[in-house]
PDB file of C-alpha atoms in Angstrom:
ATOM      1  CA  MET N 509      -7.244  19.480  -8.749  1.00 60.00           C
ATOM      2  CA  GLU N 510      -5.227  20.106  -5.409  1.00 82.00           C
ATOM      3  CA  ASN N 511      -1.425  19.719  -5.655  1.00 93.00           C
ATOM      4  CA  TYR N 512      -1.498  16.685  -3.442  1.00 95.00           C
ATOM      5  CA  LEU N 513      -3.570  15.062  -5.797  1.00 96.00           C
ATOM      6  CA  LYS N 514      -1.458  16.074  -8.866  1.00 96.00           C
ATOM      7  CA  GLU N 515       1.516  14.892  -6.966  1.00 97.00           C
ATOM      8  CA  LEU N 516      -0.231  11.227  -6.409  1.00 98.00           C
ATOM      9  CA  ASP N 517      -0.835  10.994 -10.023  1.00 98.00           C
ATOM     10  CA  GLU N 518       2.496  11.644 -11.017  1.00 97.00           C
ATOM     11  CA  ARG N 519       3.844   9.173  -8.276  1.00 97.00           C
ATOM     12  CA  PHE N 520       1.396   6.737  -9.344  1.00 98.00           C
ATOM     13  CA  CYS N 521       2.511   6.966 -13.146  1.00 98.00           C
ATOM     14  CA  GLU N 522       6.193   6.677 -11.690  1.00 98.00           C
ATOM     15  CA  ARG N 523       5.796   3.442  -9.748  1.00 98.00           C
ATOM     16  CA  TYR N 524       2.939   1.300 -10.616  1.00 98.00           C
ATOM     17  CA  SER N 525       4.112  -1.585 -12.352  1.00 97.00           C
ATOM     18  CA  ASP N 526       1.187  -4.062 -13.159  1.00 97.00           C
ATOM     19  CA  TYR N 527       2.284  -4.455 -17.000  1.00 96.00           C
ATOM     20  CA  VAL N 528      -0.526  -6.541 -17.939  1.00 96.00           C
ATOM     21  CA  LYS N 529      -3.064  -3.959 -16.749  1.00 96.00           C
ATOM     22  CA  LEU N 530      -1.081  -0.806 -18.163  1.00 97.00           C
ATOM     23  CA  SER N 531      -0.817  -2.391 -21.542  1.00 96.00           C
ATOM     24  CA  ALA N 532      -4.323  -3.098 -21.919  1.00 96.00           C
ATOM     25  CA  ILE N 533      -5.424   0.351 -21.742  1.00 97.00           C
ATOM     26  CA  GLU N 534      -7.091   1.572 -25.033  1.00 96.00           C
ATOM     27  CA  GLY N 535      -4.225   4.024 -26.906  1.00 97.00           C
ATOM     28  CA  TYR N 536      -1.254   2.540 -24.617  1.00 97.00           C
ATOM     29  CA  GLU N 537       1.793   2.553 -26.696  1.00 96.00           C
ATOM     30  CA  MET N 538       4.249  -0.264 -26.319  1.00 93.00           C
ATOM     31  CA  PRO N 539       7.746   0.960 -25.845  1.00 92.00           C
ATOM     32  CA  GLU N 540      10.581  -0.482 -27.698  1.00 86.00           C
ATOM     33  CA  THR N 541      12.332  -2.629 -25.045  1.00 81.00           C
ATOM     34  CA  ILE N 542      14.670  -4.383 -27.350  1.00 79.00           C
ATOM     35  CA  TYR N 543      17.299  -2.129 -29.027  1.00 79.00           C
ATOM     36  CA  VAL N 544      20.894  -2.417 -30.803  1.00 71.00           C
ATOM     37  CA  ALA N 545      23.317  -0.942 -28.344  1.00 74.00           C
ATOM     38  CA  THR N 546      26.481   1.015 -29.487  1.00 78.00           C
ATOM     39  CA  ASP N 547      28.647  -1.943 -29.573  1.00 80.00           C
ATOM     40  CA  GLY N 548      26.223  -3.545 -31.912  1.00 75.00           C
ATOM     41  CA  ASN N 549      24.901  -6.259 -29.494  1.00 80.00           C
ATOM     42  CA  ILE N 550      20.831  -6.633 -28.893  1.00 80.00           C
ATOM     43  CA  ALA N 551      20.121  -5.401 -25.587  1.00 79.00           C
ATOM     44  CA  ARG N 552      17.063  -5.095 -23.597  1.00 79.00           C
ATOM     45  CA  ARG N 553      15.399  -2.204 -21.805  1.00 82.00           C
ATOM     46  CA  ASP N 554      14.623  -2.500 -18.070  1.00 88.00           C
ATOM     47  CA  SER N 555      10.886  -3.360 -17.963  1.00 91.00           C
ATOM     48  CA  SER N 556      10.152   0.097 -16.003  1.00 94.00           C
ATOM     49  CA  VAL N 557       9.902   1.767 -19.441  1.00 95.00           C
ATOM     50  CA  MET N 558       6.322   0.580 -19.675  1.00 96.00           C
ATOM     51  CA  ARG N 559       5.299   2.670 -16.785  1.00 97.00           C
ATOM     52  CA  LEU N 560       2.778   5.297 -17.623  1.00 98.00           C
ATOM     53  CA  CYS N 561       5.446   8.337 -16.979  1.00 97.00           C
ATOM     54  CA  TYR N 562       6.862   7.295 -20.510  1.00 96.00           C
ATOM     55  CA  GLN N 563       3.716   7.517 -22.140  1.00 97.00           C
ATOM     56  CA  LYS N 564       3.197  10.626 -24.444  1.00 96.00           C
ATOM     57  CA  LYS N 565      -0.666  10.602 -23.421  1.00 97.00           C
ATOM     58  CA  ARG N 566      -0.052   9.920 -19.852  1.00 97.00           C
ATOM     59  CA  ASP N 567      -2.810  12.025 -18.396  1.00 97.00           C
ATOM     60  CA  GLU N 568      -5.410  10.458 -21.201  1.00 98.00           C
ATOM     61  CA  LEU N 569      -4.461   7.066 -20.291  1.00 98.00           C
ATOM     62  CA  LEU N 570      -4.472   7.555 -16.484  1.00 98.00           C
ATOM     63  CA  ARG N 571      -8.140   8.730 -16.741  1.00 97.00           C
ATOM     64  CA  LYS N 572      -8.939   5.613 -18.723  1.00 97.00           C
ATOM     65  CA  PHE N 573      -7.112   3.478 -16.183  1.00 97.00           C
ATOM     66  CA  LYS N 574      -8.953   5.001 -13.053  1.00 97.00           C
ATOM     67  CA  ALA N 575     -11.966   4.924 -14.983  1.00 96.00           C
ATOM     68  CA  GLY N 576     -11.835   0.971 -14.984  1.00 94.00           C
ATOM     69  CA  LEU N 577     -10.715   0.563 -11.324  1.00 94.00           C
ATOM     70  CA  ALA N 578     -12.659  -1.608  -8.596  1.00 89.00           C
ATOM     71  CA  ASP N 579     -10.908  -2.594  -5.271  1.00 83.00           C
ATOM     72  CA  THR N 580     -10.223  -5.980  -4.838  1.00 79.00           C
ATOM     73  CA  SER N 581      -8.049  -6.232  -2.102  1.00 81.00           C
ATOM     74  CA  PHE N 582      -8.920  -8.681   0.676  1.00 69.00           C
ATOM     75  CA  THR N 583     -10.861  -7.302   3.562  1.00 71.00           C
ATOM     76  CA  PHE N 584     -10.066 -10.069   6.095  1.00 69.00           C
ATOM     77  CA  ASN N 585      -8.508  -8.202   9.135  1.00 71.00           C
ATOM     78  CA  PHE N 586      -6.366 -11.160  10.253  1.00 60.00           C
ATOM     79  CA  SER N 587      -5.221 -14.497  10.041  1.00 60.00           C
ATOM     80  CA  PHE N 588      -4.480 -17.512  12.119  1.00 58.00           C
ATOM     81  CA  ARG N 589      -1.272 -18.676  13.539  1.00 58.00           C
ATOM     82  CA  SER N 590      -0.137 -22.303  13.129  1.00 61.00           C
ATOM     83  CA  LEU N 591       1.571 -24.356  15.828  1.00 54.00           C
ATOM     84  CA  ARG N 592       4.580 -23.782  14.075  1.00 66.00           C
ATOM     85  CA  ASP N 593       4.047 -20.009  13.649  1.00 64.00           C
ATOM     86  CA  LYS N 594       3.338 -19.845  17.583  1.00 60.00           C
ATOM     87  CA  ILE N 595       6.850 -21.938  18.253  1.00 53.00           C
ATOM     88  CA  ASP N 596       8.879 -19.650  15.856  1.00 60.00           C
ATOM     89  CA  ASP N 597       7.425 -16.633  17.198  1.00 55.00           C
ATOM     90  CA  ARG N 598       8.804 -17.120  21.002  1.00 61.00           C
ATOM     91  CA  ARG N 599      12.461 -16.823  19.449  1.00 61.00           C
ATOM     92  CA  ASN N 600      11.629 -14.193  17.208  1.00 56.00           C
ATOM     93  CA  LYS N 601      12.474 -10.592  18.499  1.00 65.00           C
ATOM     94  CA  HIS N 602      10.912  -9.096  15.406  1.00 76.00           C
ATOM     95  CA  THR N 603       7.009 -10.115  15.480  1.00 91.00           C
ATOM     96  CA  PHE N 604       4.181  -7.716  14.465  1.00 94.00           C
ATOM     97  CA  ALA N 605       3.167  -7.972  18.303  1.00 93.00           C
ATOM     98  CA  ARG N 606       6.633  -6.936  19.684  1.00 94.00           C
ATOM     99  CA  LEU N 607       7.363  -4.239  17.305  1.00 96.00           C
ATOM    100  CA  LEU N 608       3.982  -2.753  17.594  1.00 97.00           C
ATOM    101  CA  PRO N 609       4.257  -0.534  20.884  1.00 96.00           C
ATOM    102  CA  ALA N 610       7.476   1.000  19.749  1.00 96.00           C
ATOM    103  CA  ALA N 611       5.704   2.217  16.501  1.00 97.00           C
ATOM    104  CA  LEU N 612       2.668   3.408  18.221  1.00 98.00           C
ATOM    105  CA  LYS N 613       5.000   5.296  20.679  1.00 97.00           C
ATOM    106  CA  HIS N 614       6.404   7.102  18.107  1.00 97.00           C
ATOM    107  CA  CYS N 615       3.243   8.484  16.556  1.00 96.00           C
ATOM    108  CA  GLY N 616       1.685   9.345  20.195  1.00 97.00           C
ATOM    109  CA  GLU N 617      -0.686   6.334  20.156  1.00 97.00           C
ATOM    110  CA  THR N 618      -1.261   3.343  22.356  1.00 97.00           C
ATOM    111  CA  ALA N 619      -2.852  -0.148  21.253  1.00 97.00           C
ATOM    112  CA  GLU N 620      -6.152   0.981  22.833  1.00 97.00           C
ATOM    113  CA  SER N 621      -6.429   4.159  20.993  1.00 97.00           C
ATOM    114  CA  ALA N 622      -5.155   2.905  17.645  1.00 98.00           C
ATOM    115  CA  GLY N 623      -7.872   0.006  17.965  1.00 97.00           C
ATOM    116  CA  GLU N 624     -10.472   2.797  18.396  1.00 97.00           C
ATOM    117  CA  LYS N 625      -9.515   4.262  14.892  1.00 97.00           C
ATOM    118  CA  LEU N 626     -10.108   0.827  12.995  1.00 97.00           C
ATOM    119  CA  GLU N 627     -12.832  -0.728  11.591  1.00 95.00           C
ATOM    120  CA  ILE N 628     -11.967  -4.005  13.679  1.00 95.00           C
ATOM    121  CA  GLU N 629     -13.821  -6.047  16.525  1.00 94.00           C
ATOM    122  CA  PRO N 630     -12.225  -5.174  19.751  1.00 95.00           C
ATOM    123  CA  ARG N 631     -11.540  -8.649  20.374  1.00 95.00           C
ATOM    124  CA  PHE N 632      -9.949  -9.371  17.286  1.00 94.00           C
ATOM    125  CA  TRP N 633      -7.639  -6.221  17.747  1.00 96.00           C
ATOM    126  CA  ALA N 634      -6.774  -7.612  21.059  1.00 96.00           C
ATOM    127  CA  LYS N 635      -5.945 -10.620  19.702  1.00 94.00           C
ATOM    128  CA  ILE N 636      -3.685  -9.089  17.231  1.00 95.00           C
ATOM    129  CA  VAL N 637      -1.855  -6.848  19.614  1.00 96.00           C
ATOM    130  CA  LYS N 638      -1.073  -9.920  21.790  1.00 93.00           C
ATOM    131  CA  GLY N 639       0.527 -11.841  18.907  1.00 91.00           C
ATOM    132  CA  LYS N 640      -2.535 -14.415  18.940  1.00 89.00           C
ATOM    133  CA  LEU N 641      -3.799 -13.425  15.508  1.00 90.00           C
ATOM    134  CA  TYR N 642      -1.893 -12.113  12.377  1.00 91.00           C
ATOM    135  CA  PRO N 643      -2.791  -8.728  10.968  1.00 94.00           C
ATOM    136  CA  GLU N 644      -3.581  -8.816   7.142  1.00 94.00           C
ATOM    137  CA  LYS N 645      -2.008  -6.208   4.937  1.00 95.00           C
ATOM    138  CA  ASN N 646      -5.031  -4.234   4.703  1.00 95.00           C
ATOM    139  CA  THR N 647      -4.950  -3.718   8.781  1.00 96.00           C
ATOM    140  CA  VAL N 648      -1.200  -2.852   8.805  1.00 97.00           C
ATOM    141  CA  LEU N 649      -1.861   0.035   5.789  1.00 97.00           C
ATOM    142  CA  ALA N 650      -4.949   1.394   7.764  1.00 97.00           C
ATOM    143  CA  LEU N 651      -3.180   1.458  11.192  1.00 98.00           C
ATOM    144  CA  ALA N 652      -0.321   3.504   9.793  1.00 98.00           C
ATOM    145  CA  LEU N 653      -2.548   5.885   8.039  1.00 98.00           C
ATOM    146  CA  VAL N 654      -5.072   6.558  10.987  1.00 98.00           C
ATOM    147  CA  CYS N 655      -2.125   6.498  13.403  1.00 98.00           C
ATOM    148  CA  ARG N 656       0.034   8.888  11.169  1.00 98.00           C
ATOM    149  CA  MET N 657       2.989   6.691  11.348  1.00 97.00           C
ATOM    150  CA  GLN N 658       6.460   7.040  10.335  1.00 96.00           C
ATOM    151  CA  SER N 659       7.080   5.430   6.930  1.00 96.00           C
ATOM    152  CA  GLN N 660      10.031   2.771   8.254  1.00 97.00           C
ATOM    153  CA  ASP N 661       7.713   2.020  11.340  1.00 97.00           C
ATOM    154  CA  CYS N 662       5.109   1.051   8.607  1.00 98.00           C
ATOM    155  CA  ALA N 663       7.720  -0.836   6.567  1.00 97.00           C
ATOM    156  CA  ASN N 664       8.804  -2.757   9.682  1.00 96.00           C
ATOM    157  CA  LEU N 665       5.296  -3.685  10.758  1.00 97.00           C
ATOM    158  CA  LEU N 666       4.405  -5.059   7.259  1.00 97.00           C
ATOM    159  CA  SER N 667       7.544  -7.004   6.930  1.00 94.00           C
ATOM    160  CA  ALA N 668       7.232  -8.477  10.434  1.00 93.00           C
ATOM    161  CA  SER N 669       3.655  -9.498   8.868  1.00 92.00           C
ATOM    162  CA  GLY N 670       5.065 -11.056   5.911  1.00 90.00           C
ATOM    163  CA  PHE N 671       4.304  -8.366   3.198  1.00 94.00           C
ATOM    164  CA  THR N 672       6.225  -5.425   1.470  1.00 96.00           C
ATOM    165  CA  PHE N 673       4.763  -2.554  -0.467  1.00 97.00           C
ATOM    166  CA  ASP N 674       4.011  -3.889  -4.053  1.00 97.00           C
ATOM    167  CA  ASP N 675       4.291  -1.800  -6.754  1.00 97.00           C
ATOM    168  CA  THR N 676       1.787  -3.801  -8.822  1.00 97.00           C
ATOM    169  CA  SER N 677      -0.973  -2.888  -6.226  1.00 97.00           C
ATOM    170  CA  VAL N 678      -2.950   0.329  -6.770  1.00 97.00           C
ATOM    171  CA  ARG N 679      -3.826   0.035  -3.096  1.00 97.00           C
ATOM    172  CA  ASP N 680      -0.174  -0.132  -1.914  1.00 97.00           C
ATOM    173  CA  VAL N 681       1.236   2.543  -4.310  1.00 98.00           C
ATOM    174  CA  VAL N 682      -1.587   4.974  -3.099  1.00 98.00           C
ATOM    175  CA  ALA N 683      -1.113   4.154   0.661  1.00 98.00           C
ATOM    176  CA  HIS N 684       2.792   4.348   0.333  1.00 98.00           C
ATOM    177  CA  TYR N 685       2.534   7.661  -1.135  1.00 98.00           C
ATOM    178  CA  LEU N 686       0.284   8.847   1.902  1.00 98.00           C
ATOM    179  CA  ILE N 687       2.424   7.542   4.212  1.00 98.00           C
ATOM    180  CA  GLU N 688       5.734   8.575   2.693  1.00 97.00           C
ATOM    181  CA  GLN N 689       4.457  12.111   2.057  1.00 97.00           C
ATOM    182  CA  LYS N 690       2.742  12.230   5.670  1.00 96.00           C
ATOM    183  CA  ILE N 691      -0.736  13.182   4.101  1.00 97.00           C
ATOM    184  CA  PHE N 692      -2.645  12.147   7.310  1.00 97.00           C
ATOM    185  CA  ASN N 693      -5.405  14.806   6.940  1.00 96.00           C
ATOM    186  CA  GLU N 694      -8.756  12.517   6.837  1.00 96.00           C
ATOM    187  CA  GLU N 695     -10.328  14.768   4.267  1.00 96.00           C
ATOM    188  CA  MET N 696      -7.317  14.537   2.046  1.00 96.00           C
ATOM    189  CA  ARG N 697      -6.493  10.981   2.754  1.00 97.00           C
ATOM    190  CA  ASP N 698      -9.893   9.718   1.591  1.00 97.00           C
ATOM    191  CA  ARG N 699      -9.794  11.908  -1.530  1.00 97.00           C
ATOM    192  CA  CYS N 700      -6.977  10.220  -2.509  1.00 97.00           C
ATOM    193  CA  LEU N 701      -8.115   6.763  -1.550  1.00 97.00           C
ATOM    194  CA  ALA N 702     -11.411   7.536  -3.346  1.00 96.00           C
ATOM    195  CA  GLU N 703      -9.472   9.030  -6.349  1.00 97.00           C
ATOM    196  CA  TYR N 704      -8.323   5.401  -6.807  1.00 97.00           C
ATOM    197  CA  ARG N 705     -11.148   3.562  -5.512  1.00 96.00           C
ATOM    198  CA  VAL N 706      -9.103   2.166  -2.486  1.00 96.00           C
ATOM    199  CA  THR N 707     -12.123   1.329  -0.475  1.00 94.00           C
ATOM    200  CA  ASN N 708     -11.450  -1.816   1.611  1.00 93.00           C
ATOM    201  CA  LEU N 709      -9.107  -0.600   4.330  1.00 96.00           C
ATOM    202  CA  PRO N 710     -10.622  -1.151   7.765  1.00 96.00           C
ATOM    203  CA  ILE N 711     -10.721   2.779   8.797  1.00 97.00           C
ATOM    204  CA  LYS N 712     -13.302   3.890  10.939  1.00 94.00           C
ATOM    205  CA  ARG N 713     -14.850   6.940   9.972  1.00 87.00           C
ATOM    206  CA  ASN N 714     -16.881   9.392  11.993  1.00 75.00           C
TER     207      ASN N 714
END
């Protein structure tokens, strides 16, 4: 297995935090979260001790976890804005549409060139760019990946759209890793996404 896939596995084991799904893996050993501290009082360990990186059979458990994966992330590419949203946006300097040009400029893209790399109907992309529609999370993540976007710009666009990276989401952990590590080569990117069965990002493929 290539190094970048091994590093993704390590990062996933360190970050992924849907403890209900993790504890359901056959062979998973529930760690002791309550213990007696040196002062004699009962203390509780942080829930992060439940992550796969602390399991003795980490690699085996990760293989079982991957075998049961299916991408259930939402595929709709935009959402409609309410009248209240439209009014609020007039005073907000940090909307997606207002932050987008600078983020694209940082990675040498334009709204037009970015749209050509997304599996989104041009008429809807044009409305997202103009602020008439809000992008869904899948759209923002796909945009960051195809445009080789800086991590902070991606985080800003997510925030402006009402999202953050969520460590309980397989899709988010994988996409965050790719963006942080600047793994934008199409073959490498797609292998990482396929490894964790992330299939619903609206990325246009040749």
